[in-house]
Short mmCIF file of C-alpha atoms (C1' of nucleotides) in Angstrom, two decimals:
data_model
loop_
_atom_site.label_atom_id
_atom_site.label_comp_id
_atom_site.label_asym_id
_atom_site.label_seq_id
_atom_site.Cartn_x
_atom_site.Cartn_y
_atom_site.Cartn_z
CA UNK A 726 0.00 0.00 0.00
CA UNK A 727 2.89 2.28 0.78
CA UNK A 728 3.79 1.62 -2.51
CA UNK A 729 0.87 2.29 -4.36
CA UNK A 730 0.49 5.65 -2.50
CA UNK A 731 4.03 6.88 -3.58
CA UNK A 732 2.95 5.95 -6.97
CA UNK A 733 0.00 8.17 -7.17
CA UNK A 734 2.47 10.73 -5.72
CA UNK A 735 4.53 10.29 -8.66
CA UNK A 736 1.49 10.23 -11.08
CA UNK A 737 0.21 13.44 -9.69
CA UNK A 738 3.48 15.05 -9.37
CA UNK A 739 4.10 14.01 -13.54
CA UNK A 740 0.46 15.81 -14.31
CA UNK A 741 1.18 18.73 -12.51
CA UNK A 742 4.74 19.50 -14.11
CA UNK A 743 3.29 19.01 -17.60
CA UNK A 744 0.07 21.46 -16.48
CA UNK A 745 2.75 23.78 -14.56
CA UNK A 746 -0.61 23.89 -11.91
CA UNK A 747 0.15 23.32 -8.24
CA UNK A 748 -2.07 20.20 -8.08
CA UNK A 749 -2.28 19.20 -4.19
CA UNK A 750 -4.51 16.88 -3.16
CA UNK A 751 -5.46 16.19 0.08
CA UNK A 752 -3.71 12.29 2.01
CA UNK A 753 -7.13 10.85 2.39
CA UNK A 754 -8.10 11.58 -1.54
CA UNK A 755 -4.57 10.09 -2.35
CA UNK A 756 -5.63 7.04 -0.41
CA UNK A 757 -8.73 6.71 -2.04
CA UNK A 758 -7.04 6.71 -5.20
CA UNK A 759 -4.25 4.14 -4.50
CA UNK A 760 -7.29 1.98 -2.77
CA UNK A 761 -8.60 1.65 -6.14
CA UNK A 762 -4.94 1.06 -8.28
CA UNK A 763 -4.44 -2.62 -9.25
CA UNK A 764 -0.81 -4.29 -9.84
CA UNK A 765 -0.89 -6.11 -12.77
CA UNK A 766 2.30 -7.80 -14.94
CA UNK A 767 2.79 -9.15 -18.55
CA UNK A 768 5.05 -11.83 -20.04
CA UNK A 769 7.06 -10.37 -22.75
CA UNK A 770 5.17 -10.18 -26.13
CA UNK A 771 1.39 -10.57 -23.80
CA UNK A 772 -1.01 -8.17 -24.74
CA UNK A 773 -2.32 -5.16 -22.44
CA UNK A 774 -5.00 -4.44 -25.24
CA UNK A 775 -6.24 -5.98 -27.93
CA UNK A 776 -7.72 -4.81 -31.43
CA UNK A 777 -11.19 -4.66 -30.51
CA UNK A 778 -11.34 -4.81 -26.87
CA UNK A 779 -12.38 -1.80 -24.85
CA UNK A 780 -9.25 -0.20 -22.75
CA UNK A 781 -10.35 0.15 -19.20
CA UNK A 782 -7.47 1.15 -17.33
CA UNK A 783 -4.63 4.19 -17.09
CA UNK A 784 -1.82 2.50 -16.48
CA UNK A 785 1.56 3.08 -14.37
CA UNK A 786 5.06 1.19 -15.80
CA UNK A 787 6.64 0.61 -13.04
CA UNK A 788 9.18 -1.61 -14.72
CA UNK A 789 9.23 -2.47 -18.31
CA UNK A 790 8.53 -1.37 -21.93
CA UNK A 791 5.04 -1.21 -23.67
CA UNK A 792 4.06 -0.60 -27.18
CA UNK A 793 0.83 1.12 -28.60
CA UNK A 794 0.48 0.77 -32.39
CA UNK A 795 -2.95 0.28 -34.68
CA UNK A 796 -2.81 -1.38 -38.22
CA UNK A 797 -2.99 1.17 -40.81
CA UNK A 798 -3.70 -1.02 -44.30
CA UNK A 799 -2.95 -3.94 -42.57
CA UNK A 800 0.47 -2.01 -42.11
CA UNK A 801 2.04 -2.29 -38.78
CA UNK A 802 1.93 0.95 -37.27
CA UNK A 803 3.74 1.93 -34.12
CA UNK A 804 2.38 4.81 -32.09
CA UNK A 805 3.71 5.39 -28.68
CA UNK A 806 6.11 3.80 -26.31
CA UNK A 807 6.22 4.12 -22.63
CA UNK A 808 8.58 2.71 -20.80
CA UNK A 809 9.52 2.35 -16.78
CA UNK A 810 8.02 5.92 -14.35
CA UNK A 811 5.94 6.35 -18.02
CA UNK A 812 2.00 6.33 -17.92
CA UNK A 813 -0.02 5.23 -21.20
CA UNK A 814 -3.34 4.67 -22.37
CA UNK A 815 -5.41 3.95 -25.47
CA UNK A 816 -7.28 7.33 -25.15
CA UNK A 817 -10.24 7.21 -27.68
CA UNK A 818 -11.26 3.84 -26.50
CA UNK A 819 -11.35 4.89 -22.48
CA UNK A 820 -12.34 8.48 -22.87
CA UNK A 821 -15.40 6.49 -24.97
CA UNK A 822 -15.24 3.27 -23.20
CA UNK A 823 -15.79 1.74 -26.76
CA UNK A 824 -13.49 -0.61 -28.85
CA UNK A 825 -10.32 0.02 -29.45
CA UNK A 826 -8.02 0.30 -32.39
CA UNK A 827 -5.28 1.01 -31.09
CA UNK A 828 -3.20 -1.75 -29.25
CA UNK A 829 -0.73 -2.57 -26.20
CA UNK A 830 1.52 -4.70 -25.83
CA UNK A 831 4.56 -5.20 -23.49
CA UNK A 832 7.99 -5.82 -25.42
CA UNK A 833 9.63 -6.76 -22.10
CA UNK A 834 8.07 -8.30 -18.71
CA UNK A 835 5.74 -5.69 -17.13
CA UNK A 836 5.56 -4.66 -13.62
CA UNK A 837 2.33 -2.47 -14.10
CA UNK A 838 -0.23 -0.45 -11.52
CA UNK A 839 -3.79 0.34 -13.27
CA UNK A 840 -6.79 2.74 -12.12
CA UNK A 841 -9.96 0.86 -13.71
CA UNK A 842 -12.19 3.57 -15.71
CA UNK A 843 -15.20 2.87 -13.69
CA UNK A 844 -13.31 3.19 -10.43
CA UNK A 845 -11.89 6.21 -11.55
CA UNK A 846 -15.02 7.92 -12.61
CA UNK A 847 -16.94 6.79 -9.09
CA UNK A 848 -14.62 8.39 -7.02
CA UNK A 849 -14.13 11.45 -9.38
CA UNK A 850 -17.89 11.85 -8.96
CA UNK A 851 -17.97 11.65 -5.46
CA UNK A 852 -14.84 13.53 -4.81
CA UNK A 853 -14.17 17.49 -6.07
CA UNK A 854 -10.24 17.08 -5.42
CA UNK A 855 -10.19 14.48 -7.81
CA UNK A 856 -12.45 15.48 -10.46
CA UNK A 857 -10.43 18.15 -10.22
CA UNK A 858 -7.06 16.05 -10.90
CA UNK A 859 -8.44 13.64 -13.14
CA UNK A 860 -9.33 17.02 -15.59
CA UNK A 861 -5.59 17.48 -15.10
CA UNK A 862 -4.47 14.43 -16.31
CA UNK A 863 -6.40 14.79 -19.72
CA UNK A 864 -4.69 18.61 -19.49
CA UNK A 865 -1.43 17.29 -19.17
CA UNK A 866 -1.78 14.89 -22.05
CA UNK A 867 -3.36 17.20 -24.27
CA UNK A 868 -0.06 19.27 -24.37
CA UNK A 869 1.82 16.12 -24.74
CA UNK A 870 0.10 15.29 -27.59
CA UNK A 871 0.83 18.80 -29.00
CA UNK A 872 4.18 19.02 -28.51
CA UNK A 873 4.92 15.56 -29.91
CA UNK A 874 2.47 16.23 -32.91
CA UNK A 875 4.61 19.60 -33.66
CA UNK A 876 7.63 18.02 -33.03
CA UNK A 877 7.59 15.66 -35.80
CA UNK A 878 6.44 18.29 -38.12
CA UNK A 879 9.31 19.71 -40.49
CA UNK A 880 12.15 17.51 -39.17
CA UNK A 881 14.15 15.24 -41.03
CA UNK A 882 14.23 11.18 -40.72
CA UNK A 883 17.83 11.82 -38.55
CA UNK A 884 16.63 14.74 -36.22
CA UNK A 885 13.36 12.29 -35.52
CA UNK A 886 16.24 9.52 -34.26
CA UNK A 887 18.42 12.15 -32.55
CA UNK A 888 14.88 13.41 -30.45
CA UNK A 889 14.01 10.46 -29.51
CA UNK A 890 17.53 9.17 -28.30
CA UNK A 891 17.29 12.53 -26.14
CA UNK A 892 13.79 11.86 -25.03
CA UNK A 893 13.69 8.19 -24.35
CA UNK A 894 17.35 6.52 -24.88
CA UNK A 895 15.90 3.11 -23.31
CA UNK A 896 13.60 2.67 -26.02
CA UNK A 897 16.03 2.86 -28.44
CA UNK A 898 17.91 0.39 -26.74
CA UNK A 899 15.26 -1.97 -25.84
CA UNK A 900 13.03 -1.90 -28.69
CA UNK A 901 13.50 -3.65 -32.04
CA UNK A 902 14.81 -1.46 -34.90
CA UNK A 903 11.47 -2.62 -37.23
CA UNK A 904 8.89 -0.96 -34.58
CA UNK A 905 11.47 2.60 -34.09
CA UNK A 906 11.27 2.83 -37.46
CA UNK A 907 7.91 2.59 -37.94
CA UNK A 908 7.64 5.35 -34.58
CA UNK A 909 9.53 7.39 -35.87
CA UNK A 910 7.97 7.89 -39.18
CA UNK A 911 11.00 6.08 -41.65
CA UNK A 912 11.13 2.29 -43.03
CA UNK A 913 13.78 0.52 -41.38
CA UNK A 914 16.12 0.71 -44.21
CA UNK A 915 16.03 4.43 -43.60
CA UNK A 916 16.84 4.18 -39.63
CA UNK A 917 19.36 1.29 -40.35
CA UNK A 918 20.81 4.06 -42.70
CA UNK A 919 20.77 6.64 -39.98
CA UNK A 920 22.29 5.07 -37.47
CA UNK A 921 24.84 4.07 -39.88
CA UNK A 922 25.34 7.74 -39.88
CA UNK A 923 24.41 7.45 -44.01
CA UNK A 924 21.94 9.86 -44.02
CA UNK B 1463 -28.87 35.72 -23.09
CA UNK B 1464 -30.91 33.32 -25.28
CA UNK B 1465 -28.31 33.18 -27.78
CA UNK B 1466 -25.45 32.75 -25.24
CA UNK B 1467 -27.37 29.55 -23.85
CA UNK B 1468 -27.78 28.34 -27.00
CA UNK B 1469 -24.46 28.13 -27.76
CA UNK B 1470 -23.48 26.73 -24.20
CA UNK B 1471 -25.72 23.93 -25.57
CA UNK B 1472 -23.83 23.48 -28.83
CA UNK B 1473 -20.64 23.25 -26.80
CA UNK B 1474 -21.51 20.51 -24.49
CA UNK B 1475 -23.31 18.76 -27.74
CA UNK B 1476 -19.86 19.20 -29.06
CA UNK B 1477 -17.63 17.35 -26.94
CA UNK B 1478 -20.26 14.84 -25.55
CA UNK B 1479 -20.30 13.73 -29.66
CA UNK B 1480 -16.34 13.61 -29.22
CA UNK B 1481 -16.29 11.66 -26.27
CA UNK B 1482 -19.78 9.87 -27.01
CA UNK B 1483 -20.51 10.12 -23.51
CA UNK B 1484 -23.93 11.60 -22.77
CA UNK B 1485 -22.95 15.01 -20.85
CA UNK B 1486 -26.21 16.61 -19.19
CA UNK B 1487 -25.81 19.38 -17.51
CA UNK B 1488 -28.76 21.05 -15.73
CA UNK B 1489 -29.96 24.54 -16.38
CA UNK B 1490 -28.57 26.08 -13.42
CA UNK B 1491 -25.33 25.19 -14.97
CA UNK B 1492 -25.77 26.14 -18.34
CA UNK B 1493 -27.18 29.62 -16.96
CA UNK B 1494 -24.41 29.65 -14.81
CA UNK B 1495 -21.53 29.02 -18.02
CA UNK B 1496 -23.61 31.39 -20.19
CA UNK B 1497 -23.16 34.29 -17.45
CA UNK B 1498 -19.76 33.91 -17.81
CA UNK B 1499 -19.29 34.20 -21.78
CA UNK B 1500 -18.34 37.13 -23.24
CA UNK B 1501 -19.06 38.33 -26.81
CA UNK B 1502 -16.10 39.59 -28.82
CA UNK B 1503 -15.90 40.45 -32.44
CA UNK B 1504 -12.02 40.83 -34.39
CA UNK B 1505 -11.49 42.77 -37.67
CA UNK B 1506 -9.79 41.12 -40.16
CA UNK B 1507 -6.42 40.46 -39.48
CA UNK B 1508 -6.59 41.30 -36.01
CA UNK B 1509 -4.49 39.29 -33.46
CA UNK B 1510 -6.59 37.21 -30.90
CA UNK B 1511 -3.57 36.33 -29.29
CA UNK B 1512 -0.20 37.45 -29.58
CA UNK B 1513 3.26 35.63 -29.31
CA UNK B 1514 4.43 36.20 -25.23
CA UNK B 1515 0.39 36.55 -24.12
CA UNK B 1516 -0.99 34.46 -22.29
CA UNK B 1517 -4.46 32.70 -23.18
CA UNK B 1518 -7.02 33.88 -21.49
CA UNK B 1519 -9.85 32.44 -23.16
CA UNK B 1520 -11.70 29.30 -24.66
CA UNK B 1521 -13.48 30.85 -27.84
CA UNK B 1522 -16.76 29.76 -29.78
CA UNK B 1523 -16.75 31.25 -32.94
CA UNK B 1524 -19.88 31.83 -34.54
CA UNK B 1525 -19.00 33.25 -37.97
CA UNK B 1526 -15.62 33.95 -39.24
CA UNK B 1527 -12.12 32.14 -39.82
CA UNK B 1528 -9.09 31.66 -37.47
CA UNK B 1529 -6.02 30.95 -37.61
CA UNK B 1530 -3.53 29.34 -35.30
CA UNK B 1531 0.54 29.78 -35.93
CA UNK B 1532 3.91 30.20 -34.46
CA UNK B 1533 6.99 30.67 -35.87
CA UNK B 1534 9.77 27.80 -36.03
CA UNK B 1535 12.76 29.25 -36.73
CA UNK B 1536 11.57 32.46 -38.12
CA UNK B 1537 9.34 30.63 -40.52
CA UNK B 1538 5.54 31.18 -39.81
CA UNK B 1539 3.73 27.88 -39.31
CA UNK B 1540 0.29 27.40 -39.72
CA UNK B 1541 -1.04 24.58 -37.24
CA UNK B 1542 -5.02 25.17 -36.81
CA UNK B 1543 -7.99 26.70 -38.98
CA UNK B 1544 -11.03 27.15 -37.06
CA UNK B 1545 -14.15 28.59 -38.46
CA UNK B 1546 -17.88 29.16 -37.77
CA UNK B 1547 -19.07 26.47 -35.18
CA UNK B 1548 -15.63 25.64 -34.44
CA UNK B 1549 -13.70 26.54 -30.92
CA UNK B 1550 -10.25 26.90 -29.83
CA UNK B 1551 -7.38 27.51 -27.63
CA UNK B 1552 -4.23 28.26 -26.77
CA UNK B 1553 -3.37 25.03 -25.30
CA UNK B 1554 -0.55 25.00 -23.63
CA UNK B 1555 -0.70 28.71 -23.12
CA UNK B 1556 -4.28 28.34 -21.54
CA UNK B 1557 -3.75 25.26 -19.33
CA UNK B 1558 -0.75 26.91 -18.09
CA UNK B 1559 -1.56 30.58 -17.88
CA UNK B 1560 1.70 30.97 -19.15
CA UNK B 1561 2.82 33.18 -22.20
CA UNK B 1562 1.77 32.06 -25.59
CA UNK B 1563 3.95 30.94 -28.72
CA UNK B 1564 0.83 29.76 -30.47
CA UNK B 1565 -0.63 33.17 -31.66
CA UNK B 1566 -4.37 33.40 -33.35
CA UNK B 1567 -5.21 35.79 -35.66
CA UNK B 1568 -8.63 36.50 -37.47
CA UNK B 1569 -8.36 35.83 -41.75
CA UNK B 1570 -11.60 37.68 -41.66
CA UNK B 1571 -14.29 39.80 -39.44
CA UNK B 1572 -15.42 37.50 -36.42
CA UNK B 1573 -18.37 37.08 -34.12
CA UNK B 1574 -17.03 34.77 -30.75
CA UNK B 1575 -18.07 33.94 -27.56
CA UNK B 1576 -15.10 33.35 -25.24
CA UNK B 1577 -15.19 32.11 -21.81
CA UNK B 1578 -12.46 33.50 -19.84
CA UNK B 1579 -9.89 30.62 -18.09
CA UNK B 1580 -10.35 32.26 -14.16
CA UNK B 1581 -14.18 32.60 -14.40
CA UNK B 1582 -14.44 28.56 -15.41
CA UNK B 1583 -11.98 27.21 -12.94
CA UNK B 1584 -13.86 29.80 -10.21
CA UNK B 1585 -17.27 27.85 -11.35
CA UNK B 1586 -15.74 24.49 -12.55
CA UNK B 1587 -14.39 24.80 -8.52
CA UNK B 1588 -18.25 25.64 -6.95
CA UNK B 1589 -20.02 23.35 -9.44
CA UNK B 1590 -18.92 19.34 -9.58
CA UNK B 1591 -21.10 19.54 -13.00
CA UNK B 1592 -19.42 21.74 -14.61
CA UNK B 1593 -15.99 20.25 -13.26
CA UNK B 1594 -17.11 16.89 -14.89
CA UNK B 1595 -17.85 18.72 -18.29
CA UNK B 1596 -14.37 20.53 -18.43
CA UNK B 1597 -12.71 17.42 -18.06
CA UNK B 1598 -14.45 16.08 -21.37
CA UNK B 1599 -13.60 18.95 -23.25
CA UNK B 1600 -10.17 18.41 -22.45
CA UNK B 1601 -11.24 14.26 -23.28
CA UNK B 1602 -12.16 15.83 -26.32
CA UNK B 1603 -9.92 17.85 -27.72
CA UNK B 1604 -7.65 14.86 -26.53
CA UNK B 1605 -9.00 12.63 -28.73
CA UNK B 1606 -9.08 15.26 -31.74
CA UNK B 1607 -5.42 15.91 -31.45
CA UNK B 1608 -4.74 12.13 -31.68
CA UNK B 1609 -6.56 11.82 -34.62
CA UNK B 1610 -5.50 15.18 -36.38
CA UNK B 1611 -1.54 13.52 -35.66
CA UNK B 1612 -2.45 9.83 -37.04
CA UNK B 1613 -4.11 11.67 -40.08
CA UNK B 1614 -1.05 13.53 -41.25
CA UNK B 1615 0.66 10.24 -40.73
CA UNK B 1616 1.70 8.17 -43.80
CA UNK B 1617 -0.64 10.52 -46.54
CA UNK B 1618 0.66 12.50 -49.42
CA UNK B 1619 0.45 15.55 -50.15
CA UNK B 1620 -2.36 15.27 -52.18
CA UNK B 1621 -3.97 12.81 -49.52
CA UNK B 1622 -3.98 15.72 -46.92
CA UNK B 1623 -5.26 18.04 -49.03
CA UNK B 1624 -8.56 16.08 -49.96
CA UNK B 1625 -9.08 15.39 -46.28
CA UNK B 1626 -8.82 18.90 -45.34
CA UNK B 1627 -11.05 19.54 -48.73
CA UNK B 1628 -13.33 16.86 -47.07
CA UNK B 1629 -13.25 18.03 -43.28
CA UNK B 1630 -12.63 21.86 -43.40
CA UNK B 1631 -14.16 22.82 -46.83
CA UNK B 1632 -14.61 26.13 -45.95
CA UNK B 1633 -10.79 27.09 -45.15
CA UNK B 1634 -9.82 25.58 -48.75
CA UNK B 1635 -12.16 28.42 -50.14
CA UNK B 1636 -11.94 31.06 -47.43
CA UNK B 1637 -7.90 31.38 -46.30
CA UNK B 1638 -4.95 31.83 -48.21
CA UNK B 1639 -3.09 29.27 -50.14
CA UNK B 1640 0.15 30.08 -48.45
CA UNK B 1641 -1.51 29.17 -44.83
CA UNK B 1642 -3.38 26.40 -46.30
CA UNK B 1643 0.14 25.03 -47.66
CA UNK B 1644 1.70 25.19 -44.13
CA UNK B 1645 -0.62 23.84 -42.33
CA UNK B 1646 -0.87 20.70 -45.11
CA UNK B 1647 2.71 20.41 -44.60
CA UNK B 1648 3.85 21.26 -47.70
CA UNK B 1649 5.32 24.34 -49.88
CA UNK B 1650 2.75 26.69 -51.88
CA UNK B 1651 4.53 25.41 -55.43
CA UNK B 1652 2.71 21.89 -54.58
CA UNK B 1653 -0.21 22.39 -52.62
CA UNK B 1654 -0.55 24.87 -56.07
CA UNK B 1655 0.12 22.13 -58.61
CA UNK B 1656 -2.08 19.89 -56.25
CA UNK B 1657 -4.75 22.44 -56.81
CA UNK B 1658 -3.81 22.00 -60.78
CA UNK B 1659 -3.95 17.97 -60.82
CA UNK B 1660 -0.29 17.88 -60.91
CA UNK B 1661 0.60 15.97 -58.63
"C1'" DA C 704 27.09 -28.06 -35.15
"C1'" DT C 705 23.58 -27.51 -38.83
"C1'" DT C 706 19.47 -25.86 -40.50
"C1'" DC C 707 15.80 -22.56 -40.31
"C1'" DC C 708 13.82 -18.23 -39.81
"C1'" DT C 709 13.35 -13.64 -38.81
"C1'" DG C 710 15.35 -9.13 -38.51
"C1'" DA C 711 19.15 -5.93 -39.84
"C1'" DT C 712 22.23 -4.09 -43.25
"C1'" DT C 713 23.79 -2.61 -47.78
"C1'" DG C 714 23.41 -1.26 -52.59
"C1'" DA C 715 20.98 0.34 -56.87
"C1'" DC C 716 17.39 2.75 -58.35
"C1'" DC C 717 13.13 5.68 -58.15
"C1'" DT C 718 9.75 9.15 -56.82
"C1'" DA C 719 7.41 12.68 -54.21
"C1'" DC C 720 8.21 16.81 -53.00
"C1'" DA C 721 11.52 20.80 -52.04
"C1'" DT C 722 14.14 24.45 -53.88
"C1'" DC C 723 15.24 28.03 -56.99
"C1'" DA C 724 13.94 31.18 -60.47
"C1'" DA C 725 10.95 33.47 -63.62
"C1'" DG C 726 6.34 35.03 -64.88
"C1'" DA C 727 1.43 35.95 -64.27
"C1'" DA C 728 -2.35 37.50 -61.62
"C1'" DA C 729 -4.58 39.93 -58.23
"C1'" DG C 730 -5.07 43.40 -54.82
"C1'" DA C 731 -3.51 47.61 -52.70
"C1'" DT C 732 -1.66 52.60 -53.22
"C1'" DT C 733 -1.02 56.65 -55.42
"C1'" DA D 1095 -5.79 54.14 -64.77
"C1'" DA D 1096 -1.01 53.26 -63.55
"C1'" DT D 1097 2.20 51.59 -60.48
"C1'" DC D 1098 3.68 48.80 -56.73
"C1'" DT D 1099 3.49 44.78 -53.87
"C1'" DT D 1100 2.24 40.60 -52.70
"C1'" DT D 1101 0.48 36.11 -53.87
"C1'" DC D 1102 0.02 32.44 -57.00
"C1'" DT D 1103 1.57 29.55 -60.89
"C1'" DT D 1104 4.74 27.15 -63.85
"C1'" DG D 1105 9.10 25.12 -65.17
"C1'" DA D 1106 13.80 23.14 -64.37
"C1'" DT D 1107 16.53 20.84 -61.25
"C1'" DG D 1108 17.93 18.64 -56.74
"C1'" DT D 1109 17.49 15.49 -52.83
"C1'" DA D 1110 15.70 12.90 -48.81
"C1'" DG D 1111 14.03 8.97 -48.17
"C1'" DG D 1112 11.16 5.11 -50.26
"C1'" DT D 1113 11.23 0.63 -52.75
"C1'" DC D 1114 13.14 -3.58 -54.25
"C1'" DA D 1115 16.47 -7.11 -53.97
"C1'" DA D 1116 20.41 -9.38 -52.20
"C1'" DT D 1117 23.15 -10.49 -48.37
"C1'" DC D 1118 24.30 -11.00 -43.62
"C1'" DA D 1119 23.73 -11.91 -38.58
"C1'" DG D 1120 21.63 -13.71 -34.59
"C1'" DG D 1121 18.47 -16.83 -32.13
"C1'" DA D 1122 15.54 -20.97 -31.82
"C1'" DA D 1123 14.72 -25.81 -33.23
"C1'" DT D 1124 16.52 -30.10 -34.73
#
DNA sequence: ATTCCTGATTGACCTACATCAAGAAAGATT
DNA sequence: AATCTTTCTTGATGTAGGTCAATCAGGAAT
């Protein structure tokens, strides 16, 4: 339970740097909110969330690396990674609570810690502080989005690779070359060619 | 007053369709969020928002055309159109009441209803209803950056401009080709031979 | 160790789009 | 109306990165 709490901690600490907002909430709505925040792991290559399935949980990585990617033409298409103190979800399917297209799944063993939707939502209903927080959260990943979505405008296939060494170095070490490529906009060819300092 | 409720209305219609989650809100509320709009009107080519301000409001706009850019390395980029029935913000700027590099500026004469950032989070804080219905605008302009990135991903040139043709008709017609071309992410010479069946 | 099999690298070639430069058109200014 | 300025179009040329094909390297299965 101690653990869970300093999670939280973490999460809310992560929401409010992104916001720049002061976001304090009070110990016994942090307790509610680790009461309700499941441990779950994955196997390497298991699947957090399939094609299809509805994504009911924002997830914690405590330890390990996930991968979010959709098929685009039957096309392989790699969207996000989040890897250990990262958070992710598959946002149009929880916001909606409908199928999702977009898929998780853990390239390493996962040590995970998930708030469930519906949990999420009861206590955000019953409790101002974290309504409050939860609106936050969303804030916080709107900018995210944003920046990333700018960032990828008007730079070339080797400044994409040199970002995203700079912004997360372990997933360039721990993912496979095929699925980088694909994140970061360039066949594989073109990243093998990169790194190779070709281009 | 009637009018101002009215388009209270349209905004919650608006981002319950984005989220598909059925957002009610009870009169009291919607009085209470129509109090606090304001009407503005912009001549053309008057700023909204200026580089170093900070964003102060969420706009509706009821007629006119707006445009969203900043300047990456001295080179104006164009990354939103919004137009009659459309709303927008400053994100980052207006989440963290921090100054702008997004600017906004008006392509033509505009009629908008803006709801200033203090006045929300003063009723969003009094009123758990309209707390809930801020988060899912955020929710929804969550999910509408996701799928503005994931559109831009893996089209042509060509591809892009049909969507936008598709989605934002009236900005093809309405705003210049130079802005249209930057925010398509390409130069004027091709969104021009585009235009031309050229390429 | 040998055979698969999948993923990474390398090379040759190609194409979508950028860049540069010159005109044409369309507003704005006098 | 005539000039000026800015925007748009058209053409010639260049290039980043895609595509296709061959080879190579590293695990897993036999």
């Amino acid at each position: 339970m101690e653990n869970k709490i300093a999670i939280i901690r973490k999460i809310i600490e992560a929401a409010s740097q992104l916001s720049k907002i002061e976001l304090c909430l009070s110990q016994a709505s942090i307790d509610q909110l680790a009461h309700i925040m499941v441990r779950k792991t994955l196997a390497k290559g298991e699947m957090f969330c399939r094609e299809g399935q509805v994504c009911e949980y924002i997830t914690y990585i405590e330890k390990g690396l996930i991968r979010q990617y959709y098929y685009k033409k039957h096309k392989d298409v790699t969207e996000h990674f989040a890897s250990d103190g990262d958070m992710f979800i598959c946002t149009e399917s929880f916001i909606r609570q409908a199928p999702s297209h977009l898929m998780a799944e853990a390239l390493e063993p996962c040590d995970l810690y998930c708030i469930h939707h519906d949990a999420f939502e009861k206590l955000a209903a019953a409790n101002p502080e974290i309504q409050y927080f939860y609106r936050y959260m969303f804030a916080g990943a709107l900018i995210l989005s944003q920046i990333k979505a700018d960032s990828f405008r008007y730079e070339t296939a080797h400044e994409r690779y040199e970002r995203l060494l700079r912004q997360q170095p372990e997933v360039v070490k721990r993912a496979p070359l095929q699925y980088i490529a694909s994140y970061l906009l360039m066949t594989p060819e073109s990243l093998s060619r990169v790194r190779a300092g070709l281009l």
